[in-house]
Amino acid sequence: MSTETTEKEPASKVELAPGVGGGGEIPTFDITLKVRRYNPESSDDAYWDEWKLTMYGTDRVLDALHKVKWEHDGSVSFRRSCAHGVCGSDAMRINGRNRLACKTLLKDLDTSKPILVEPIKGLPVEKDLIVDMEPFFQSYREIMPFLVSKGHEPTKERLQSSEERERYDDTTKCILCAACTSSCPVFWTDGQYFGPAAIVNAHRFIFDSRDDAGDMRLEILNDKEGVWRCRTTFNCSEACPRGIQVTKAISEVKQAILTRKI
Amino acid sequence: MPKTLSPSKLIPAGTLYRGREGQWSWVAHRITGVVIFFFLLVHVLDTSLVRVSPEAYDAVIGAYKNPIMGLGELGLVAAIVFHAFNGIRVILVDFWKQGPKYHRQMLWGVLGLWALVMIAFSIRHLSHVFGG
């Protein structure tokens, strides 16, 4: 079909002398990684396991976990999918704070001390760093995270001004990693609380001009276990890997419930 | 590199969540709240004594007049002043549009006001307690 090429194209258009990399040598350093492990099949108790690793300056906590899993102990269990801060699978407690392992560079942590990695708090641990996310997604489903509109479906697109879009822009960024919900002291002690993530996702639709179920969602969140459980500790805003102003969003929902104005 | 099993393998305790100003102000608010609740409990009981017997009331109030109770009163005022100012901060976080943005600055304001009030109160109160 295609015309035959007589001459083969060179593999690379850039000629590099052998042994020459792009940006020079990447510095390496030694770290101690401590992982809080739990395996219900062997013991009811959790324990700390540690490894000494040599890592590169460009490595993240996730790379250290990969190194452990691939080279030292294949039984270490954790979730990760995209590994680039988009899928929200690898939220964990790193040095006592909820972070995404794939967005936390090792060089930004204090490498002179062991780096502590634990599962997120408040959700039942299944194995090592893997927790049961079901209670989290249960709350998420309850706030109806989808567009609800009255009347006939329009034949054209649903128009929205840029101001109207801006109103809920911040809360569209959520990746459902549960870093916020599992950083909330109220959620740790009261698993019935909807939690920041569910409220953020309710906010995303409540303040969307195209949505008609705002009142219904406000009614759901006006519950005893709804927005009024929030004690404004700001742990959620601090933990969010997408920089969502979570406490602000919760405050806006509180205001909307009180004034019934969206 | 071999896997090293540390002696801490047996220690199951996890770390404390390292929250920032918001979390610790909330913890302090809770603790001072509980302290104030226990004071009110005792306060209602000793004040209601006056209905039973004014002499017994005088005896109980007289028993409070010693340096240990004096320091206790200082602690109580410290708790109440923090709880009051931080309570206003919490209200502002919920009801003032810029509240969530400036919650940290407001906490420094609360602590500043608290220190100011406590310095003034301590001078007057402790000179009463220890000055006779």
Coordinates of C-alpha atoms in Angstrom, one line a residue:
Chain A
M1 CA 0.0 0.0 0.0
S2 CA 2.5 2.6 1.1
T3 CA 5.5 3.4 -0.8
E4 CA 8.5 1.5 0.2
T5 CA 11.2 3.4 1.9
T6 CA 14.6 2.5 0.8
E7 CA 16.4 4.3 3.5
K8 CA 15.7 3.7 7.2
E9 CA 15.2 6.7 9.3
P10 CA 17.7 7.0 12.1
A11 CA 16.4 6.0 15.5
S12 CA 16.9 9.4 17.0
K13 CA 17.3 12.8 15.4
V14 CA 19.5 13.9 18.3
E15 CA 23.0 12.5 18.3
L16 CA 24.2 11.9 21.8
A17 CA 27.7 10.8 22.8
P18 CA 27.5 7.5 24.6
G19 CA 27.0 7.8 28.3
V20 CA 25.8 11.3 28.2
G21 CA 22.4 11.9 29.8
G22 CA 20.1 14.8 29.5
G23 CA 20.4 16.8 32.7
G24 CA 23.4 15.3 34.4
E25 CA 23.6 13.0 37.4
I26 CA 20.5 13.0 39.6
P27 CA 21.6 13.1 43.3
T28 CA 20.8 10.1 45.4
F29 CA 20.3 9.9 49.2
D30 CA 19.5 7.2 51.7
I31 CA 16.1 7.1 53.5
T32 CA 14.5 4.9 56.1
L33 CA 10.9 4.1 55.2
K34 CA 8.7 2.8 58.0
V35 CA 5.4 1.4 56.9
R36 CA 2.6 0.5 59.3
R37 CA 1.6 -3.0 58.4
Y38 CA -1.5 -5.1 59.1
N39 CA -2.4 -8.5 57.9
P40 CA -5.6 -9.9 59.4
E41 CA -4.7 -13.4 58.2
S42 CA -1.6 -13.6 60.3
S43 CA -2.2 -11.3 63.3
D44 CA -4.8 -9.0 64.7
D45 CA -2.1 -6.5 65.6
A46 CA -0.6 -3.9 63.4
Y47 CA 3.2 -3.3 63.4
W48 CA 5.9 -1.1 61.9
D49 CA 8.2 -2.5 59.2
E50 CA 11.2 -0.6 58.0
W51 CA 13.6 -0.5 55.1
K52 CA 16.7 1.4 54.3
L53 CA 16.6 2.5 50.6
T54 CA 18.8 4.6 48.3
M55 CA 16.5 6.9 46.4
Y56 CA 16.9 9.6 43.7
G57 CA 16.2 13.3 44.3
T58 CA 13.3 13.1 41.8
D59 CA 11.6 10.2 43.6
R60 CA 8.3 10.4 45.4
V61 CA 7.0 8.4 48.4
L62 CA 5.2 6.1 45.9
D63 CA 8.6 5.3 44.2
A64 CA 10.0 4.3 47.6
L65 CA 6.9 2.0 48.1
H66 CA 7.4 0.6 44.6
K67 CA 11.0 -0.1 45.4
V68 CA 10.1 -2.0 48.6
K69 CA 7.3 -4.0 46.9
W70 CA 9.3 -4.8 43.7
E71 CA 12.7 -5.5 45.3
H72 CA 12.3 -6.3 49.0
D73 CA 8.9 -7.4 50.1
G74 CA 6.2 -8.2 47.6
S75 CA 3.6 -8.6 50.3
V76 CA 3.5 -4.9 51.1
S77 CA 0.0 -3.8 49.9
F78 CA -1.1 -0.3 48.8
R79 CA -3.4 1.1 46.2
R80 CA -2.2 3.2 43.3
S81 CA -3.4 3.6 39.7
C82 CA -2.3 6.6 37.7
A83 CA 0.6 7.5 39.9
H84 CA 0.3 11.1 38.8
G85 CA -2.1 12.7 41.3
V86 CA -5.2 12.3 39.1
C87 CA -6.9 9.1 40.1
G88 CA -6.9 9.6 43.9
S89 CA -6.0 6.0 44.8
D90 CA -2.9 6.5 47.0
A91 CA -4.0 8.8 49.8
M92 CA -2.1 7.8 52.9
R93 CA -0.8 9.3 56.1
I94 CA 2.8 10.4 55.5
N95 CA 4.7 11.6 58.5
G96 CA 1.3 12.1 60.3
R97 CA -0.4 14.0 57.5
N98 CA -2.7 12.9 54.7
R99 CA -1.0 13.2 51.4
L100 CA -1.0 11.5 48.0
A101 CA 2.1 9.2 47.9
C102 CA 2.5 10.1 44.2
K103 CA 2.6 13.8 44.8
T104 CA 5.0 13.8 47.8
L105 CA 8.6 14.2 46.9
L106 CA 11.0 12.5 49.2
K107 CA 13.4 15.5 49.1
D108 CA 10.6 17.7 50.6
L109 CA 10.5 15.4 53.7
D110 CA 13.0 15.3 56.5
T111 CA 15.1 12.4 55.2
S112 CA 17.3 12.4 58.3
K113 CA 14.5 10.8 60.2
P114 CA 12.5 7.7 59.2
I115 CA 9.6 8.5 56.9
L116 CA 6.4 7.1 58.4
V117 CA 3.7 5.8 56.1
E118 CA 0.3 4.7 57.6
P119 CA -3.1 4.1 56.2
I120 CA -5.6 6.9 56.3
K121 CA -7.6 7.2 59.6
G122 CA -11.2 6.6 60.2
L123 CA -11.8 3.9 57.6
P124 CA -11.4 0.1 58.4
V125 CA -8.0 -1.1 57.4
E126 CA -8.1 -4.2 55.2
K127 CA -4.4 -4.8 54.7
D128 CA -1.3 -2.6 55.2
L129 CA -2.2 0.7 53.6
I130 CA -5.4 -0.5 52.0
V131 CA -8.6 0.7 53.7
D132 CA -12.3 -0.1 53.0
M133 CA -13.6 2.9 51.1
E134 CA -17.2 1.8 51.2
P135 CA -18.4 4.1 54.0
F136 CA -16.7 7.0 52.2
F137 CA -18.5 6.2 48.9
Q138 CA -21.7 5.5 50.7
S139 CA -21.8 9.2 51.9
Y140 CA -20.8 10.3 48.4
R141 CA -23.7 8.5 46.8
E142 CA -26.2 9.9 49.3
I143 CA -25.7 13.5 48.2
M144 CA -26.7 12.5 44.6
P145 CA -23.4 13.5 42.8
F146 CA -25.1 13.9 39.4
L147 CA -27.0 16.5 37.5
V148 CA -30.7 16.6 38.3
S149 CA -32.8 18.8 36.0
K150 CA -36.5 19.5 35.8
G151 CA -38.5 19.7 32.7
H152 CA -37.6 18.5 29.2
E153 CA -34.2 17.8 28.2
P154 CA -33.0 20.7 26.0
T155 CA -32.1 20.0 22.4
K156 CA -29.1 22.3 22.7
E157 CA -26.3 22.5 25.3
R158 CA -27.3 23.9 28.8
L159 CA -25.8 27.4 28.7
Q160 CA -24.0 28.8 31.7
S161 CA -22.2 32.1 32.1
S162 CA -18.6 32.1 33.2
E163 CA -19.6 33.7 36.5
E164 CA -22.1 30.9 37.1
R165 CA -19.3 28.4 36.3
E166 CA -16.9 30.2 38.6
R167 CA -19.3 29.8 41.5
Y168 CA -18.5 26.1 42.0
D169 CA -15.2 25.9 40.1
D170 CA -13.1 25.0 43.2
T171 CA -15.2 22.0 44.2
T172 CA -15.1 20.4 40.7
K173 CA -11.4 19.5 41.3
C174 CA -12.2 16.7 43.7
I175 CA -10.6 13.3 42.9
L176 CA -12.3 11.4 45.7
C177 CA -9.0 10.3 47.3
A178 CA -10.5 10.6 50.9
A179 CA -7.6 12.6 52.2
C180 CA -10.0 15.2 53.5
T181 CA -12.6 13.0 55.0
S182 CA -10.0 10.8 56.8
S183 CA -8.2 13.9 58.2
C184 CA -11.4 15.0 60.0
P185 CA -11.4 14.5 63.8
V186 CA -15.2 14.4 63.7
F187 CA -15.2 11.6 61.1
W188 CA -12.7 9.5 63.1
T189 CA -15.0 9.4 66.1
D190 CA -18.4 9.6 64.3
G191 CA -18.4 7.4 61.2
Q192 CA -21.9 8.5 60.4
Y193 CA -20.8 12.1 59.6
F194 CA -21.0 12.7 55.8
G195 CA -17.5 14.0 55.8
P196 CA -15.8 16.8 53.9
A197 CA -15.6 15.0 50.5
A198 CA -19.4 14.3 50.3
I199 CA -20.1 17.9 51.2
V200 CA -17.6 19.2 48.6
N201 CA -19.3 17.1 45.9
A202 CA -22.7 18.3 47.0
H203 CA -21.4 21.9 46.8
R204 CA -20.4 21.2 43.2
F205 CA -24.0 20.6 42.3
I206 CA -25.8 22.8 44.8
F207 CA -24.1 25.9 43.3
D208 CA -24.4 24.8 39.7
S209 CA -27.0 27.0 37.9
R210 CA -28.0 24.1 35.6
D211 CA -29.0 21.8 38.5
D212 CA -32.5 21.8 40.0
A213 CA -32.0 19.5 43.1
G214 CA -30.1 22.0 45.2
D215 CA -32.9 22.1 47.8
M216 CA -33.0 18.4 48.1
R217 CA -29.2 18.2 48.7
L218 CA -29.4 21.0 51.3
E219 CA -32.1 19.0 53.0
I220 CA -29.9 15.9 53.1
L221 CA -27.0 17.9 54.5
N222 CA -29.2 19.6 57.1
D223 CA -29.2 16.3 58.9
K224 CA -27.8 15.8 62.4
E225 CA -24.8 14.0 60.7
G226 CA -24.6 16.6 57.9
V227 CA -22.8 19.9 57.7
W228 CA -23.5 20.9 61.3
R229 CA -21.0 18.2 62.5
C230 CA -18.2 20.3 61.0
R231 CA -16.1 21.9 63.7
T232 CA -13.9 23.9 61.3
T233 CA -10.6 22.3 62.3
F234 CA -9.3 23.0 58.7
N235 CA -7.5 19.6 58.6
C236 CA -9.4 18.9 55.3
S237 CA -8.4 22.1 53.6
E238 CA -4.8 21.4 54.7
A239 CA -4.9 17.7 53.5
C240 CA -6.6 18.2 50.0
P241 CA -4.0 17.4 47.3
R242 CA -6.0 19.5 44.8
G243 CA -5.9 22.6 47.0
I244 CA -9.7 22.8 47.4
Q245 CA -10.8 25.2 50.1
V246 CA -12.9 22.5 51.7
T247 CA -13.8 24.3 54.9
K248 CA -14.9 27.3 52.9
A249 CA -17.1 25.1 50.7
I250 CA -18.7 23.6 53.8
S251 CA -19.3 27.0 55.3
E252 CA -21.0 28.1 52.0
V253 CA -23.3 25.0 52.3
K254 CA -24.1 25.9 55.9
Q255 CA -25.0 29.5 54.8
A256 CA -27.1 28.2 52.0
I257 CA -29.1 25.9 54.4
L258 CA -29.7 28.9 56.8
T259 CA -30.7 31.4 54.2
R260 CA -32.1 29.0 51.6
K261 CA -30.4 31.1 49.0
I262 CA -28.0 29.6 46.5
Chain B
M1 CA 19.8 -4.8 51.0
P2 CA 18.2 -7.1 53.5
K3 CA 14.9 -6.2 55.2
T4 CA 15.7 -5.0 58.6
L5 CA 13.3 -5.8 61.4
S6 CA 13.5 -3.1 63.9
P7 CA 12.7 -3.7 67.6
S8 CA 9.8 -1.3 67.2
K9 CA 8.1 -4.0 65.2
L10 CA 6.1 -4.9 68.3
I11 CA 4.9 -1.4 69.0
P12 CA 1.5 -1.0 67.4
A13 CA 0.9 2.6 68.3
G14 CA 0.2 4.9 65.3
T15 CA 1.3 8.5 65.1
L16 CA -0.9 11.4 66.1
Y17 CA -2.4 13.2 63.2
R18 CA -0.2 16.3 62.6
G19 CA -2.9 18.9 62.2
R20 CA -2.1 22.6 62.2
E21 CA -3.5 25.7 63.9
G22 CA -7.1 24.7 63.2
Q23 CA -6.9 21.3 64.7
W24 CA -5.0 22.4 67.9
S25 CA -7.3 25.4 68.5
W26 CA -10.2 22.9 68.3
V27 CA -8.5 20.6 70.8
A28 CA -7.9 23.6 73.1
H29 CA -11.5 24.7 72.7
R30 CA -12.8 21.2 73.7
I31 CA -10.5 21.0 76.7
T32 CA -11.3 24.4 78.0
G33 CA -15.0 23.6 77.4
V34 CA -14.8 20.5 79.6
V35 CA -12.9 22.5 82.3
I36 CA -15.5 25.2 82.3
F37 CA -18.3 22.6 82.5
F38 CA -16.8 21.0 85.6
F39 CA -16.4 24.4 87.2
L40 CA -20.0 25.3 86.5
L41 CA -21.1 21.9 88.1
V42 CA -19.3 22.8 91.3
H43 CA -20.3 26.4 91.1
V44 CA -24.0 25.6 90.9
L45 CA -23.7 23.2 93.8
D46 CA -21.8 25.6 96.1
T47 CA -24.0 28.6 95.2
S48 CA -27.1 26.6 95.8
L49 CA -25.8 25.9 99.4
V50 CA -26.8 29.5 100.3
R51 CA -30.5 28.4 100.1
V52 CA -29.7 25.5 102.5
S53 CA -27.6 27.3 105.1
P54 CA -25.8 30.6 104.7
E55 CA -23.3 29.5 107.3
A56 CA -22.4 26.4 105.3
Y57 CA -22.1 28.6 102.2
D58 CA -19.7 31.0 104.0
A59 CA -17.6 28.0 105.2
V60 CA -17.3 26.6 101.7
I61 CA -16.4 29.9 100.1
G62 CA -14.0 30.6 102.9
A63 CA -12.2 27.3 102.1
Y64 CA -11.5 28.6 98.6
K65 CA -9.4 31.4 100.0
N66 CA -6.0 29.7 99.7
P67 CA -3.1 30.0 97.2
I68 CA -3.9 26.6 95.5
M69 CA -7.5 27.7 94.8
G70 CA -6.1 31.1 93.8
L71 CA -4.0 29.4 91.1
G72 CA -7.0 27.3 90.1
E73 CA -9.0 30.5 89.6
L74 CA -6.2 31.8 87.4
G75 CA -6.4 28.6 85.3
L76 CA -10.2 28.9 85.2
V77 CA -10.1 32.5 83.9
A78 CA -7.5 31.5 81.4
A79 CA -9.8 28.7 80.1
I80 CA -12.8 31.0 80.0
V81 CA -11.0 33.8 78.2
F82 CA -9.6 31.5 75.5
H83 CA -13.0 29.7 75.1
A84 CA -14.8 33.1 74.7
F85 CA -12.4 34.6 72.2
N86 CA -12.0 31.4 70.2
G87 CA -15.8 31.0 70.2
I88 CA -16.0 34.4 68.5
R89 CA -13.4 33.2 66.0
V90 CA -15.4 30.0 65.3
I91 CA -18.6 32.1 64.7
L92 CA -16.7 34.3 62.3
V93 CA -15.3 31.3 60.4
D94 CA -18.9 30.1 59.9
F95 CA -20.7 33.4 59.3
W96 CA -18.1 35.9 57.9
K97 CA -17.5 35.4 54.2
Q98 CA -13.7 35.9 54.6
G99 CA -13.6 33.8 57.8
P100 CA -12.2 30.6 56.4
K101 CA -9.5 32.5 54.6
Y102 CA -8.3 34.3 57.7
H103 CA -8.9 31.6 60.3
R104 CA -5.2 31.4 61.1
Q105 CA -4.7 35.1 61.5
M106 CA -7.8 35.2 63.7
L107 CA -6.3 32.5 65.9
W108 CA -3.2 34.7 66.4
G109 CA -5.6 37.6 67.3
V110 CA -7.3 35.3 69.8
L111 CA -4.0 34.3 71.4
G112 CA -2.8 38.0 71.4
L113 CA -6.0 39.2 73.1
W114 CA -5.9 36.2 75.5
A115 CA -2.3 37.1 76.5
L116 CA -3.2 40.7 77.0
V117 CA -6.2 39.9 79.2
M118 CA -4.3 37.3 81.2
I119 CA -1.3 39.5 81.9
A120 CA -3.6 42.3 83.2
F121 CA -5.7 39.8 85.2
S122 CA -2.7 37.9 86.6
I123 CA -1.2 41.0 88.1
R124 CA -4.3 42.0 89.9
H125 CA -5.5 38.5 90.9
L126 CA -2.1 37.2 92.1
S127 CA -1.5 40.3 94.1
H128 CA -4.8 39.6 95.9
V129 CA -4.0 35.9 96.4
F130 CA -0.5 36.3 97.6
G131 CA -0.5 39.9 98.8
G132 CA -3.0 39.1 101.6

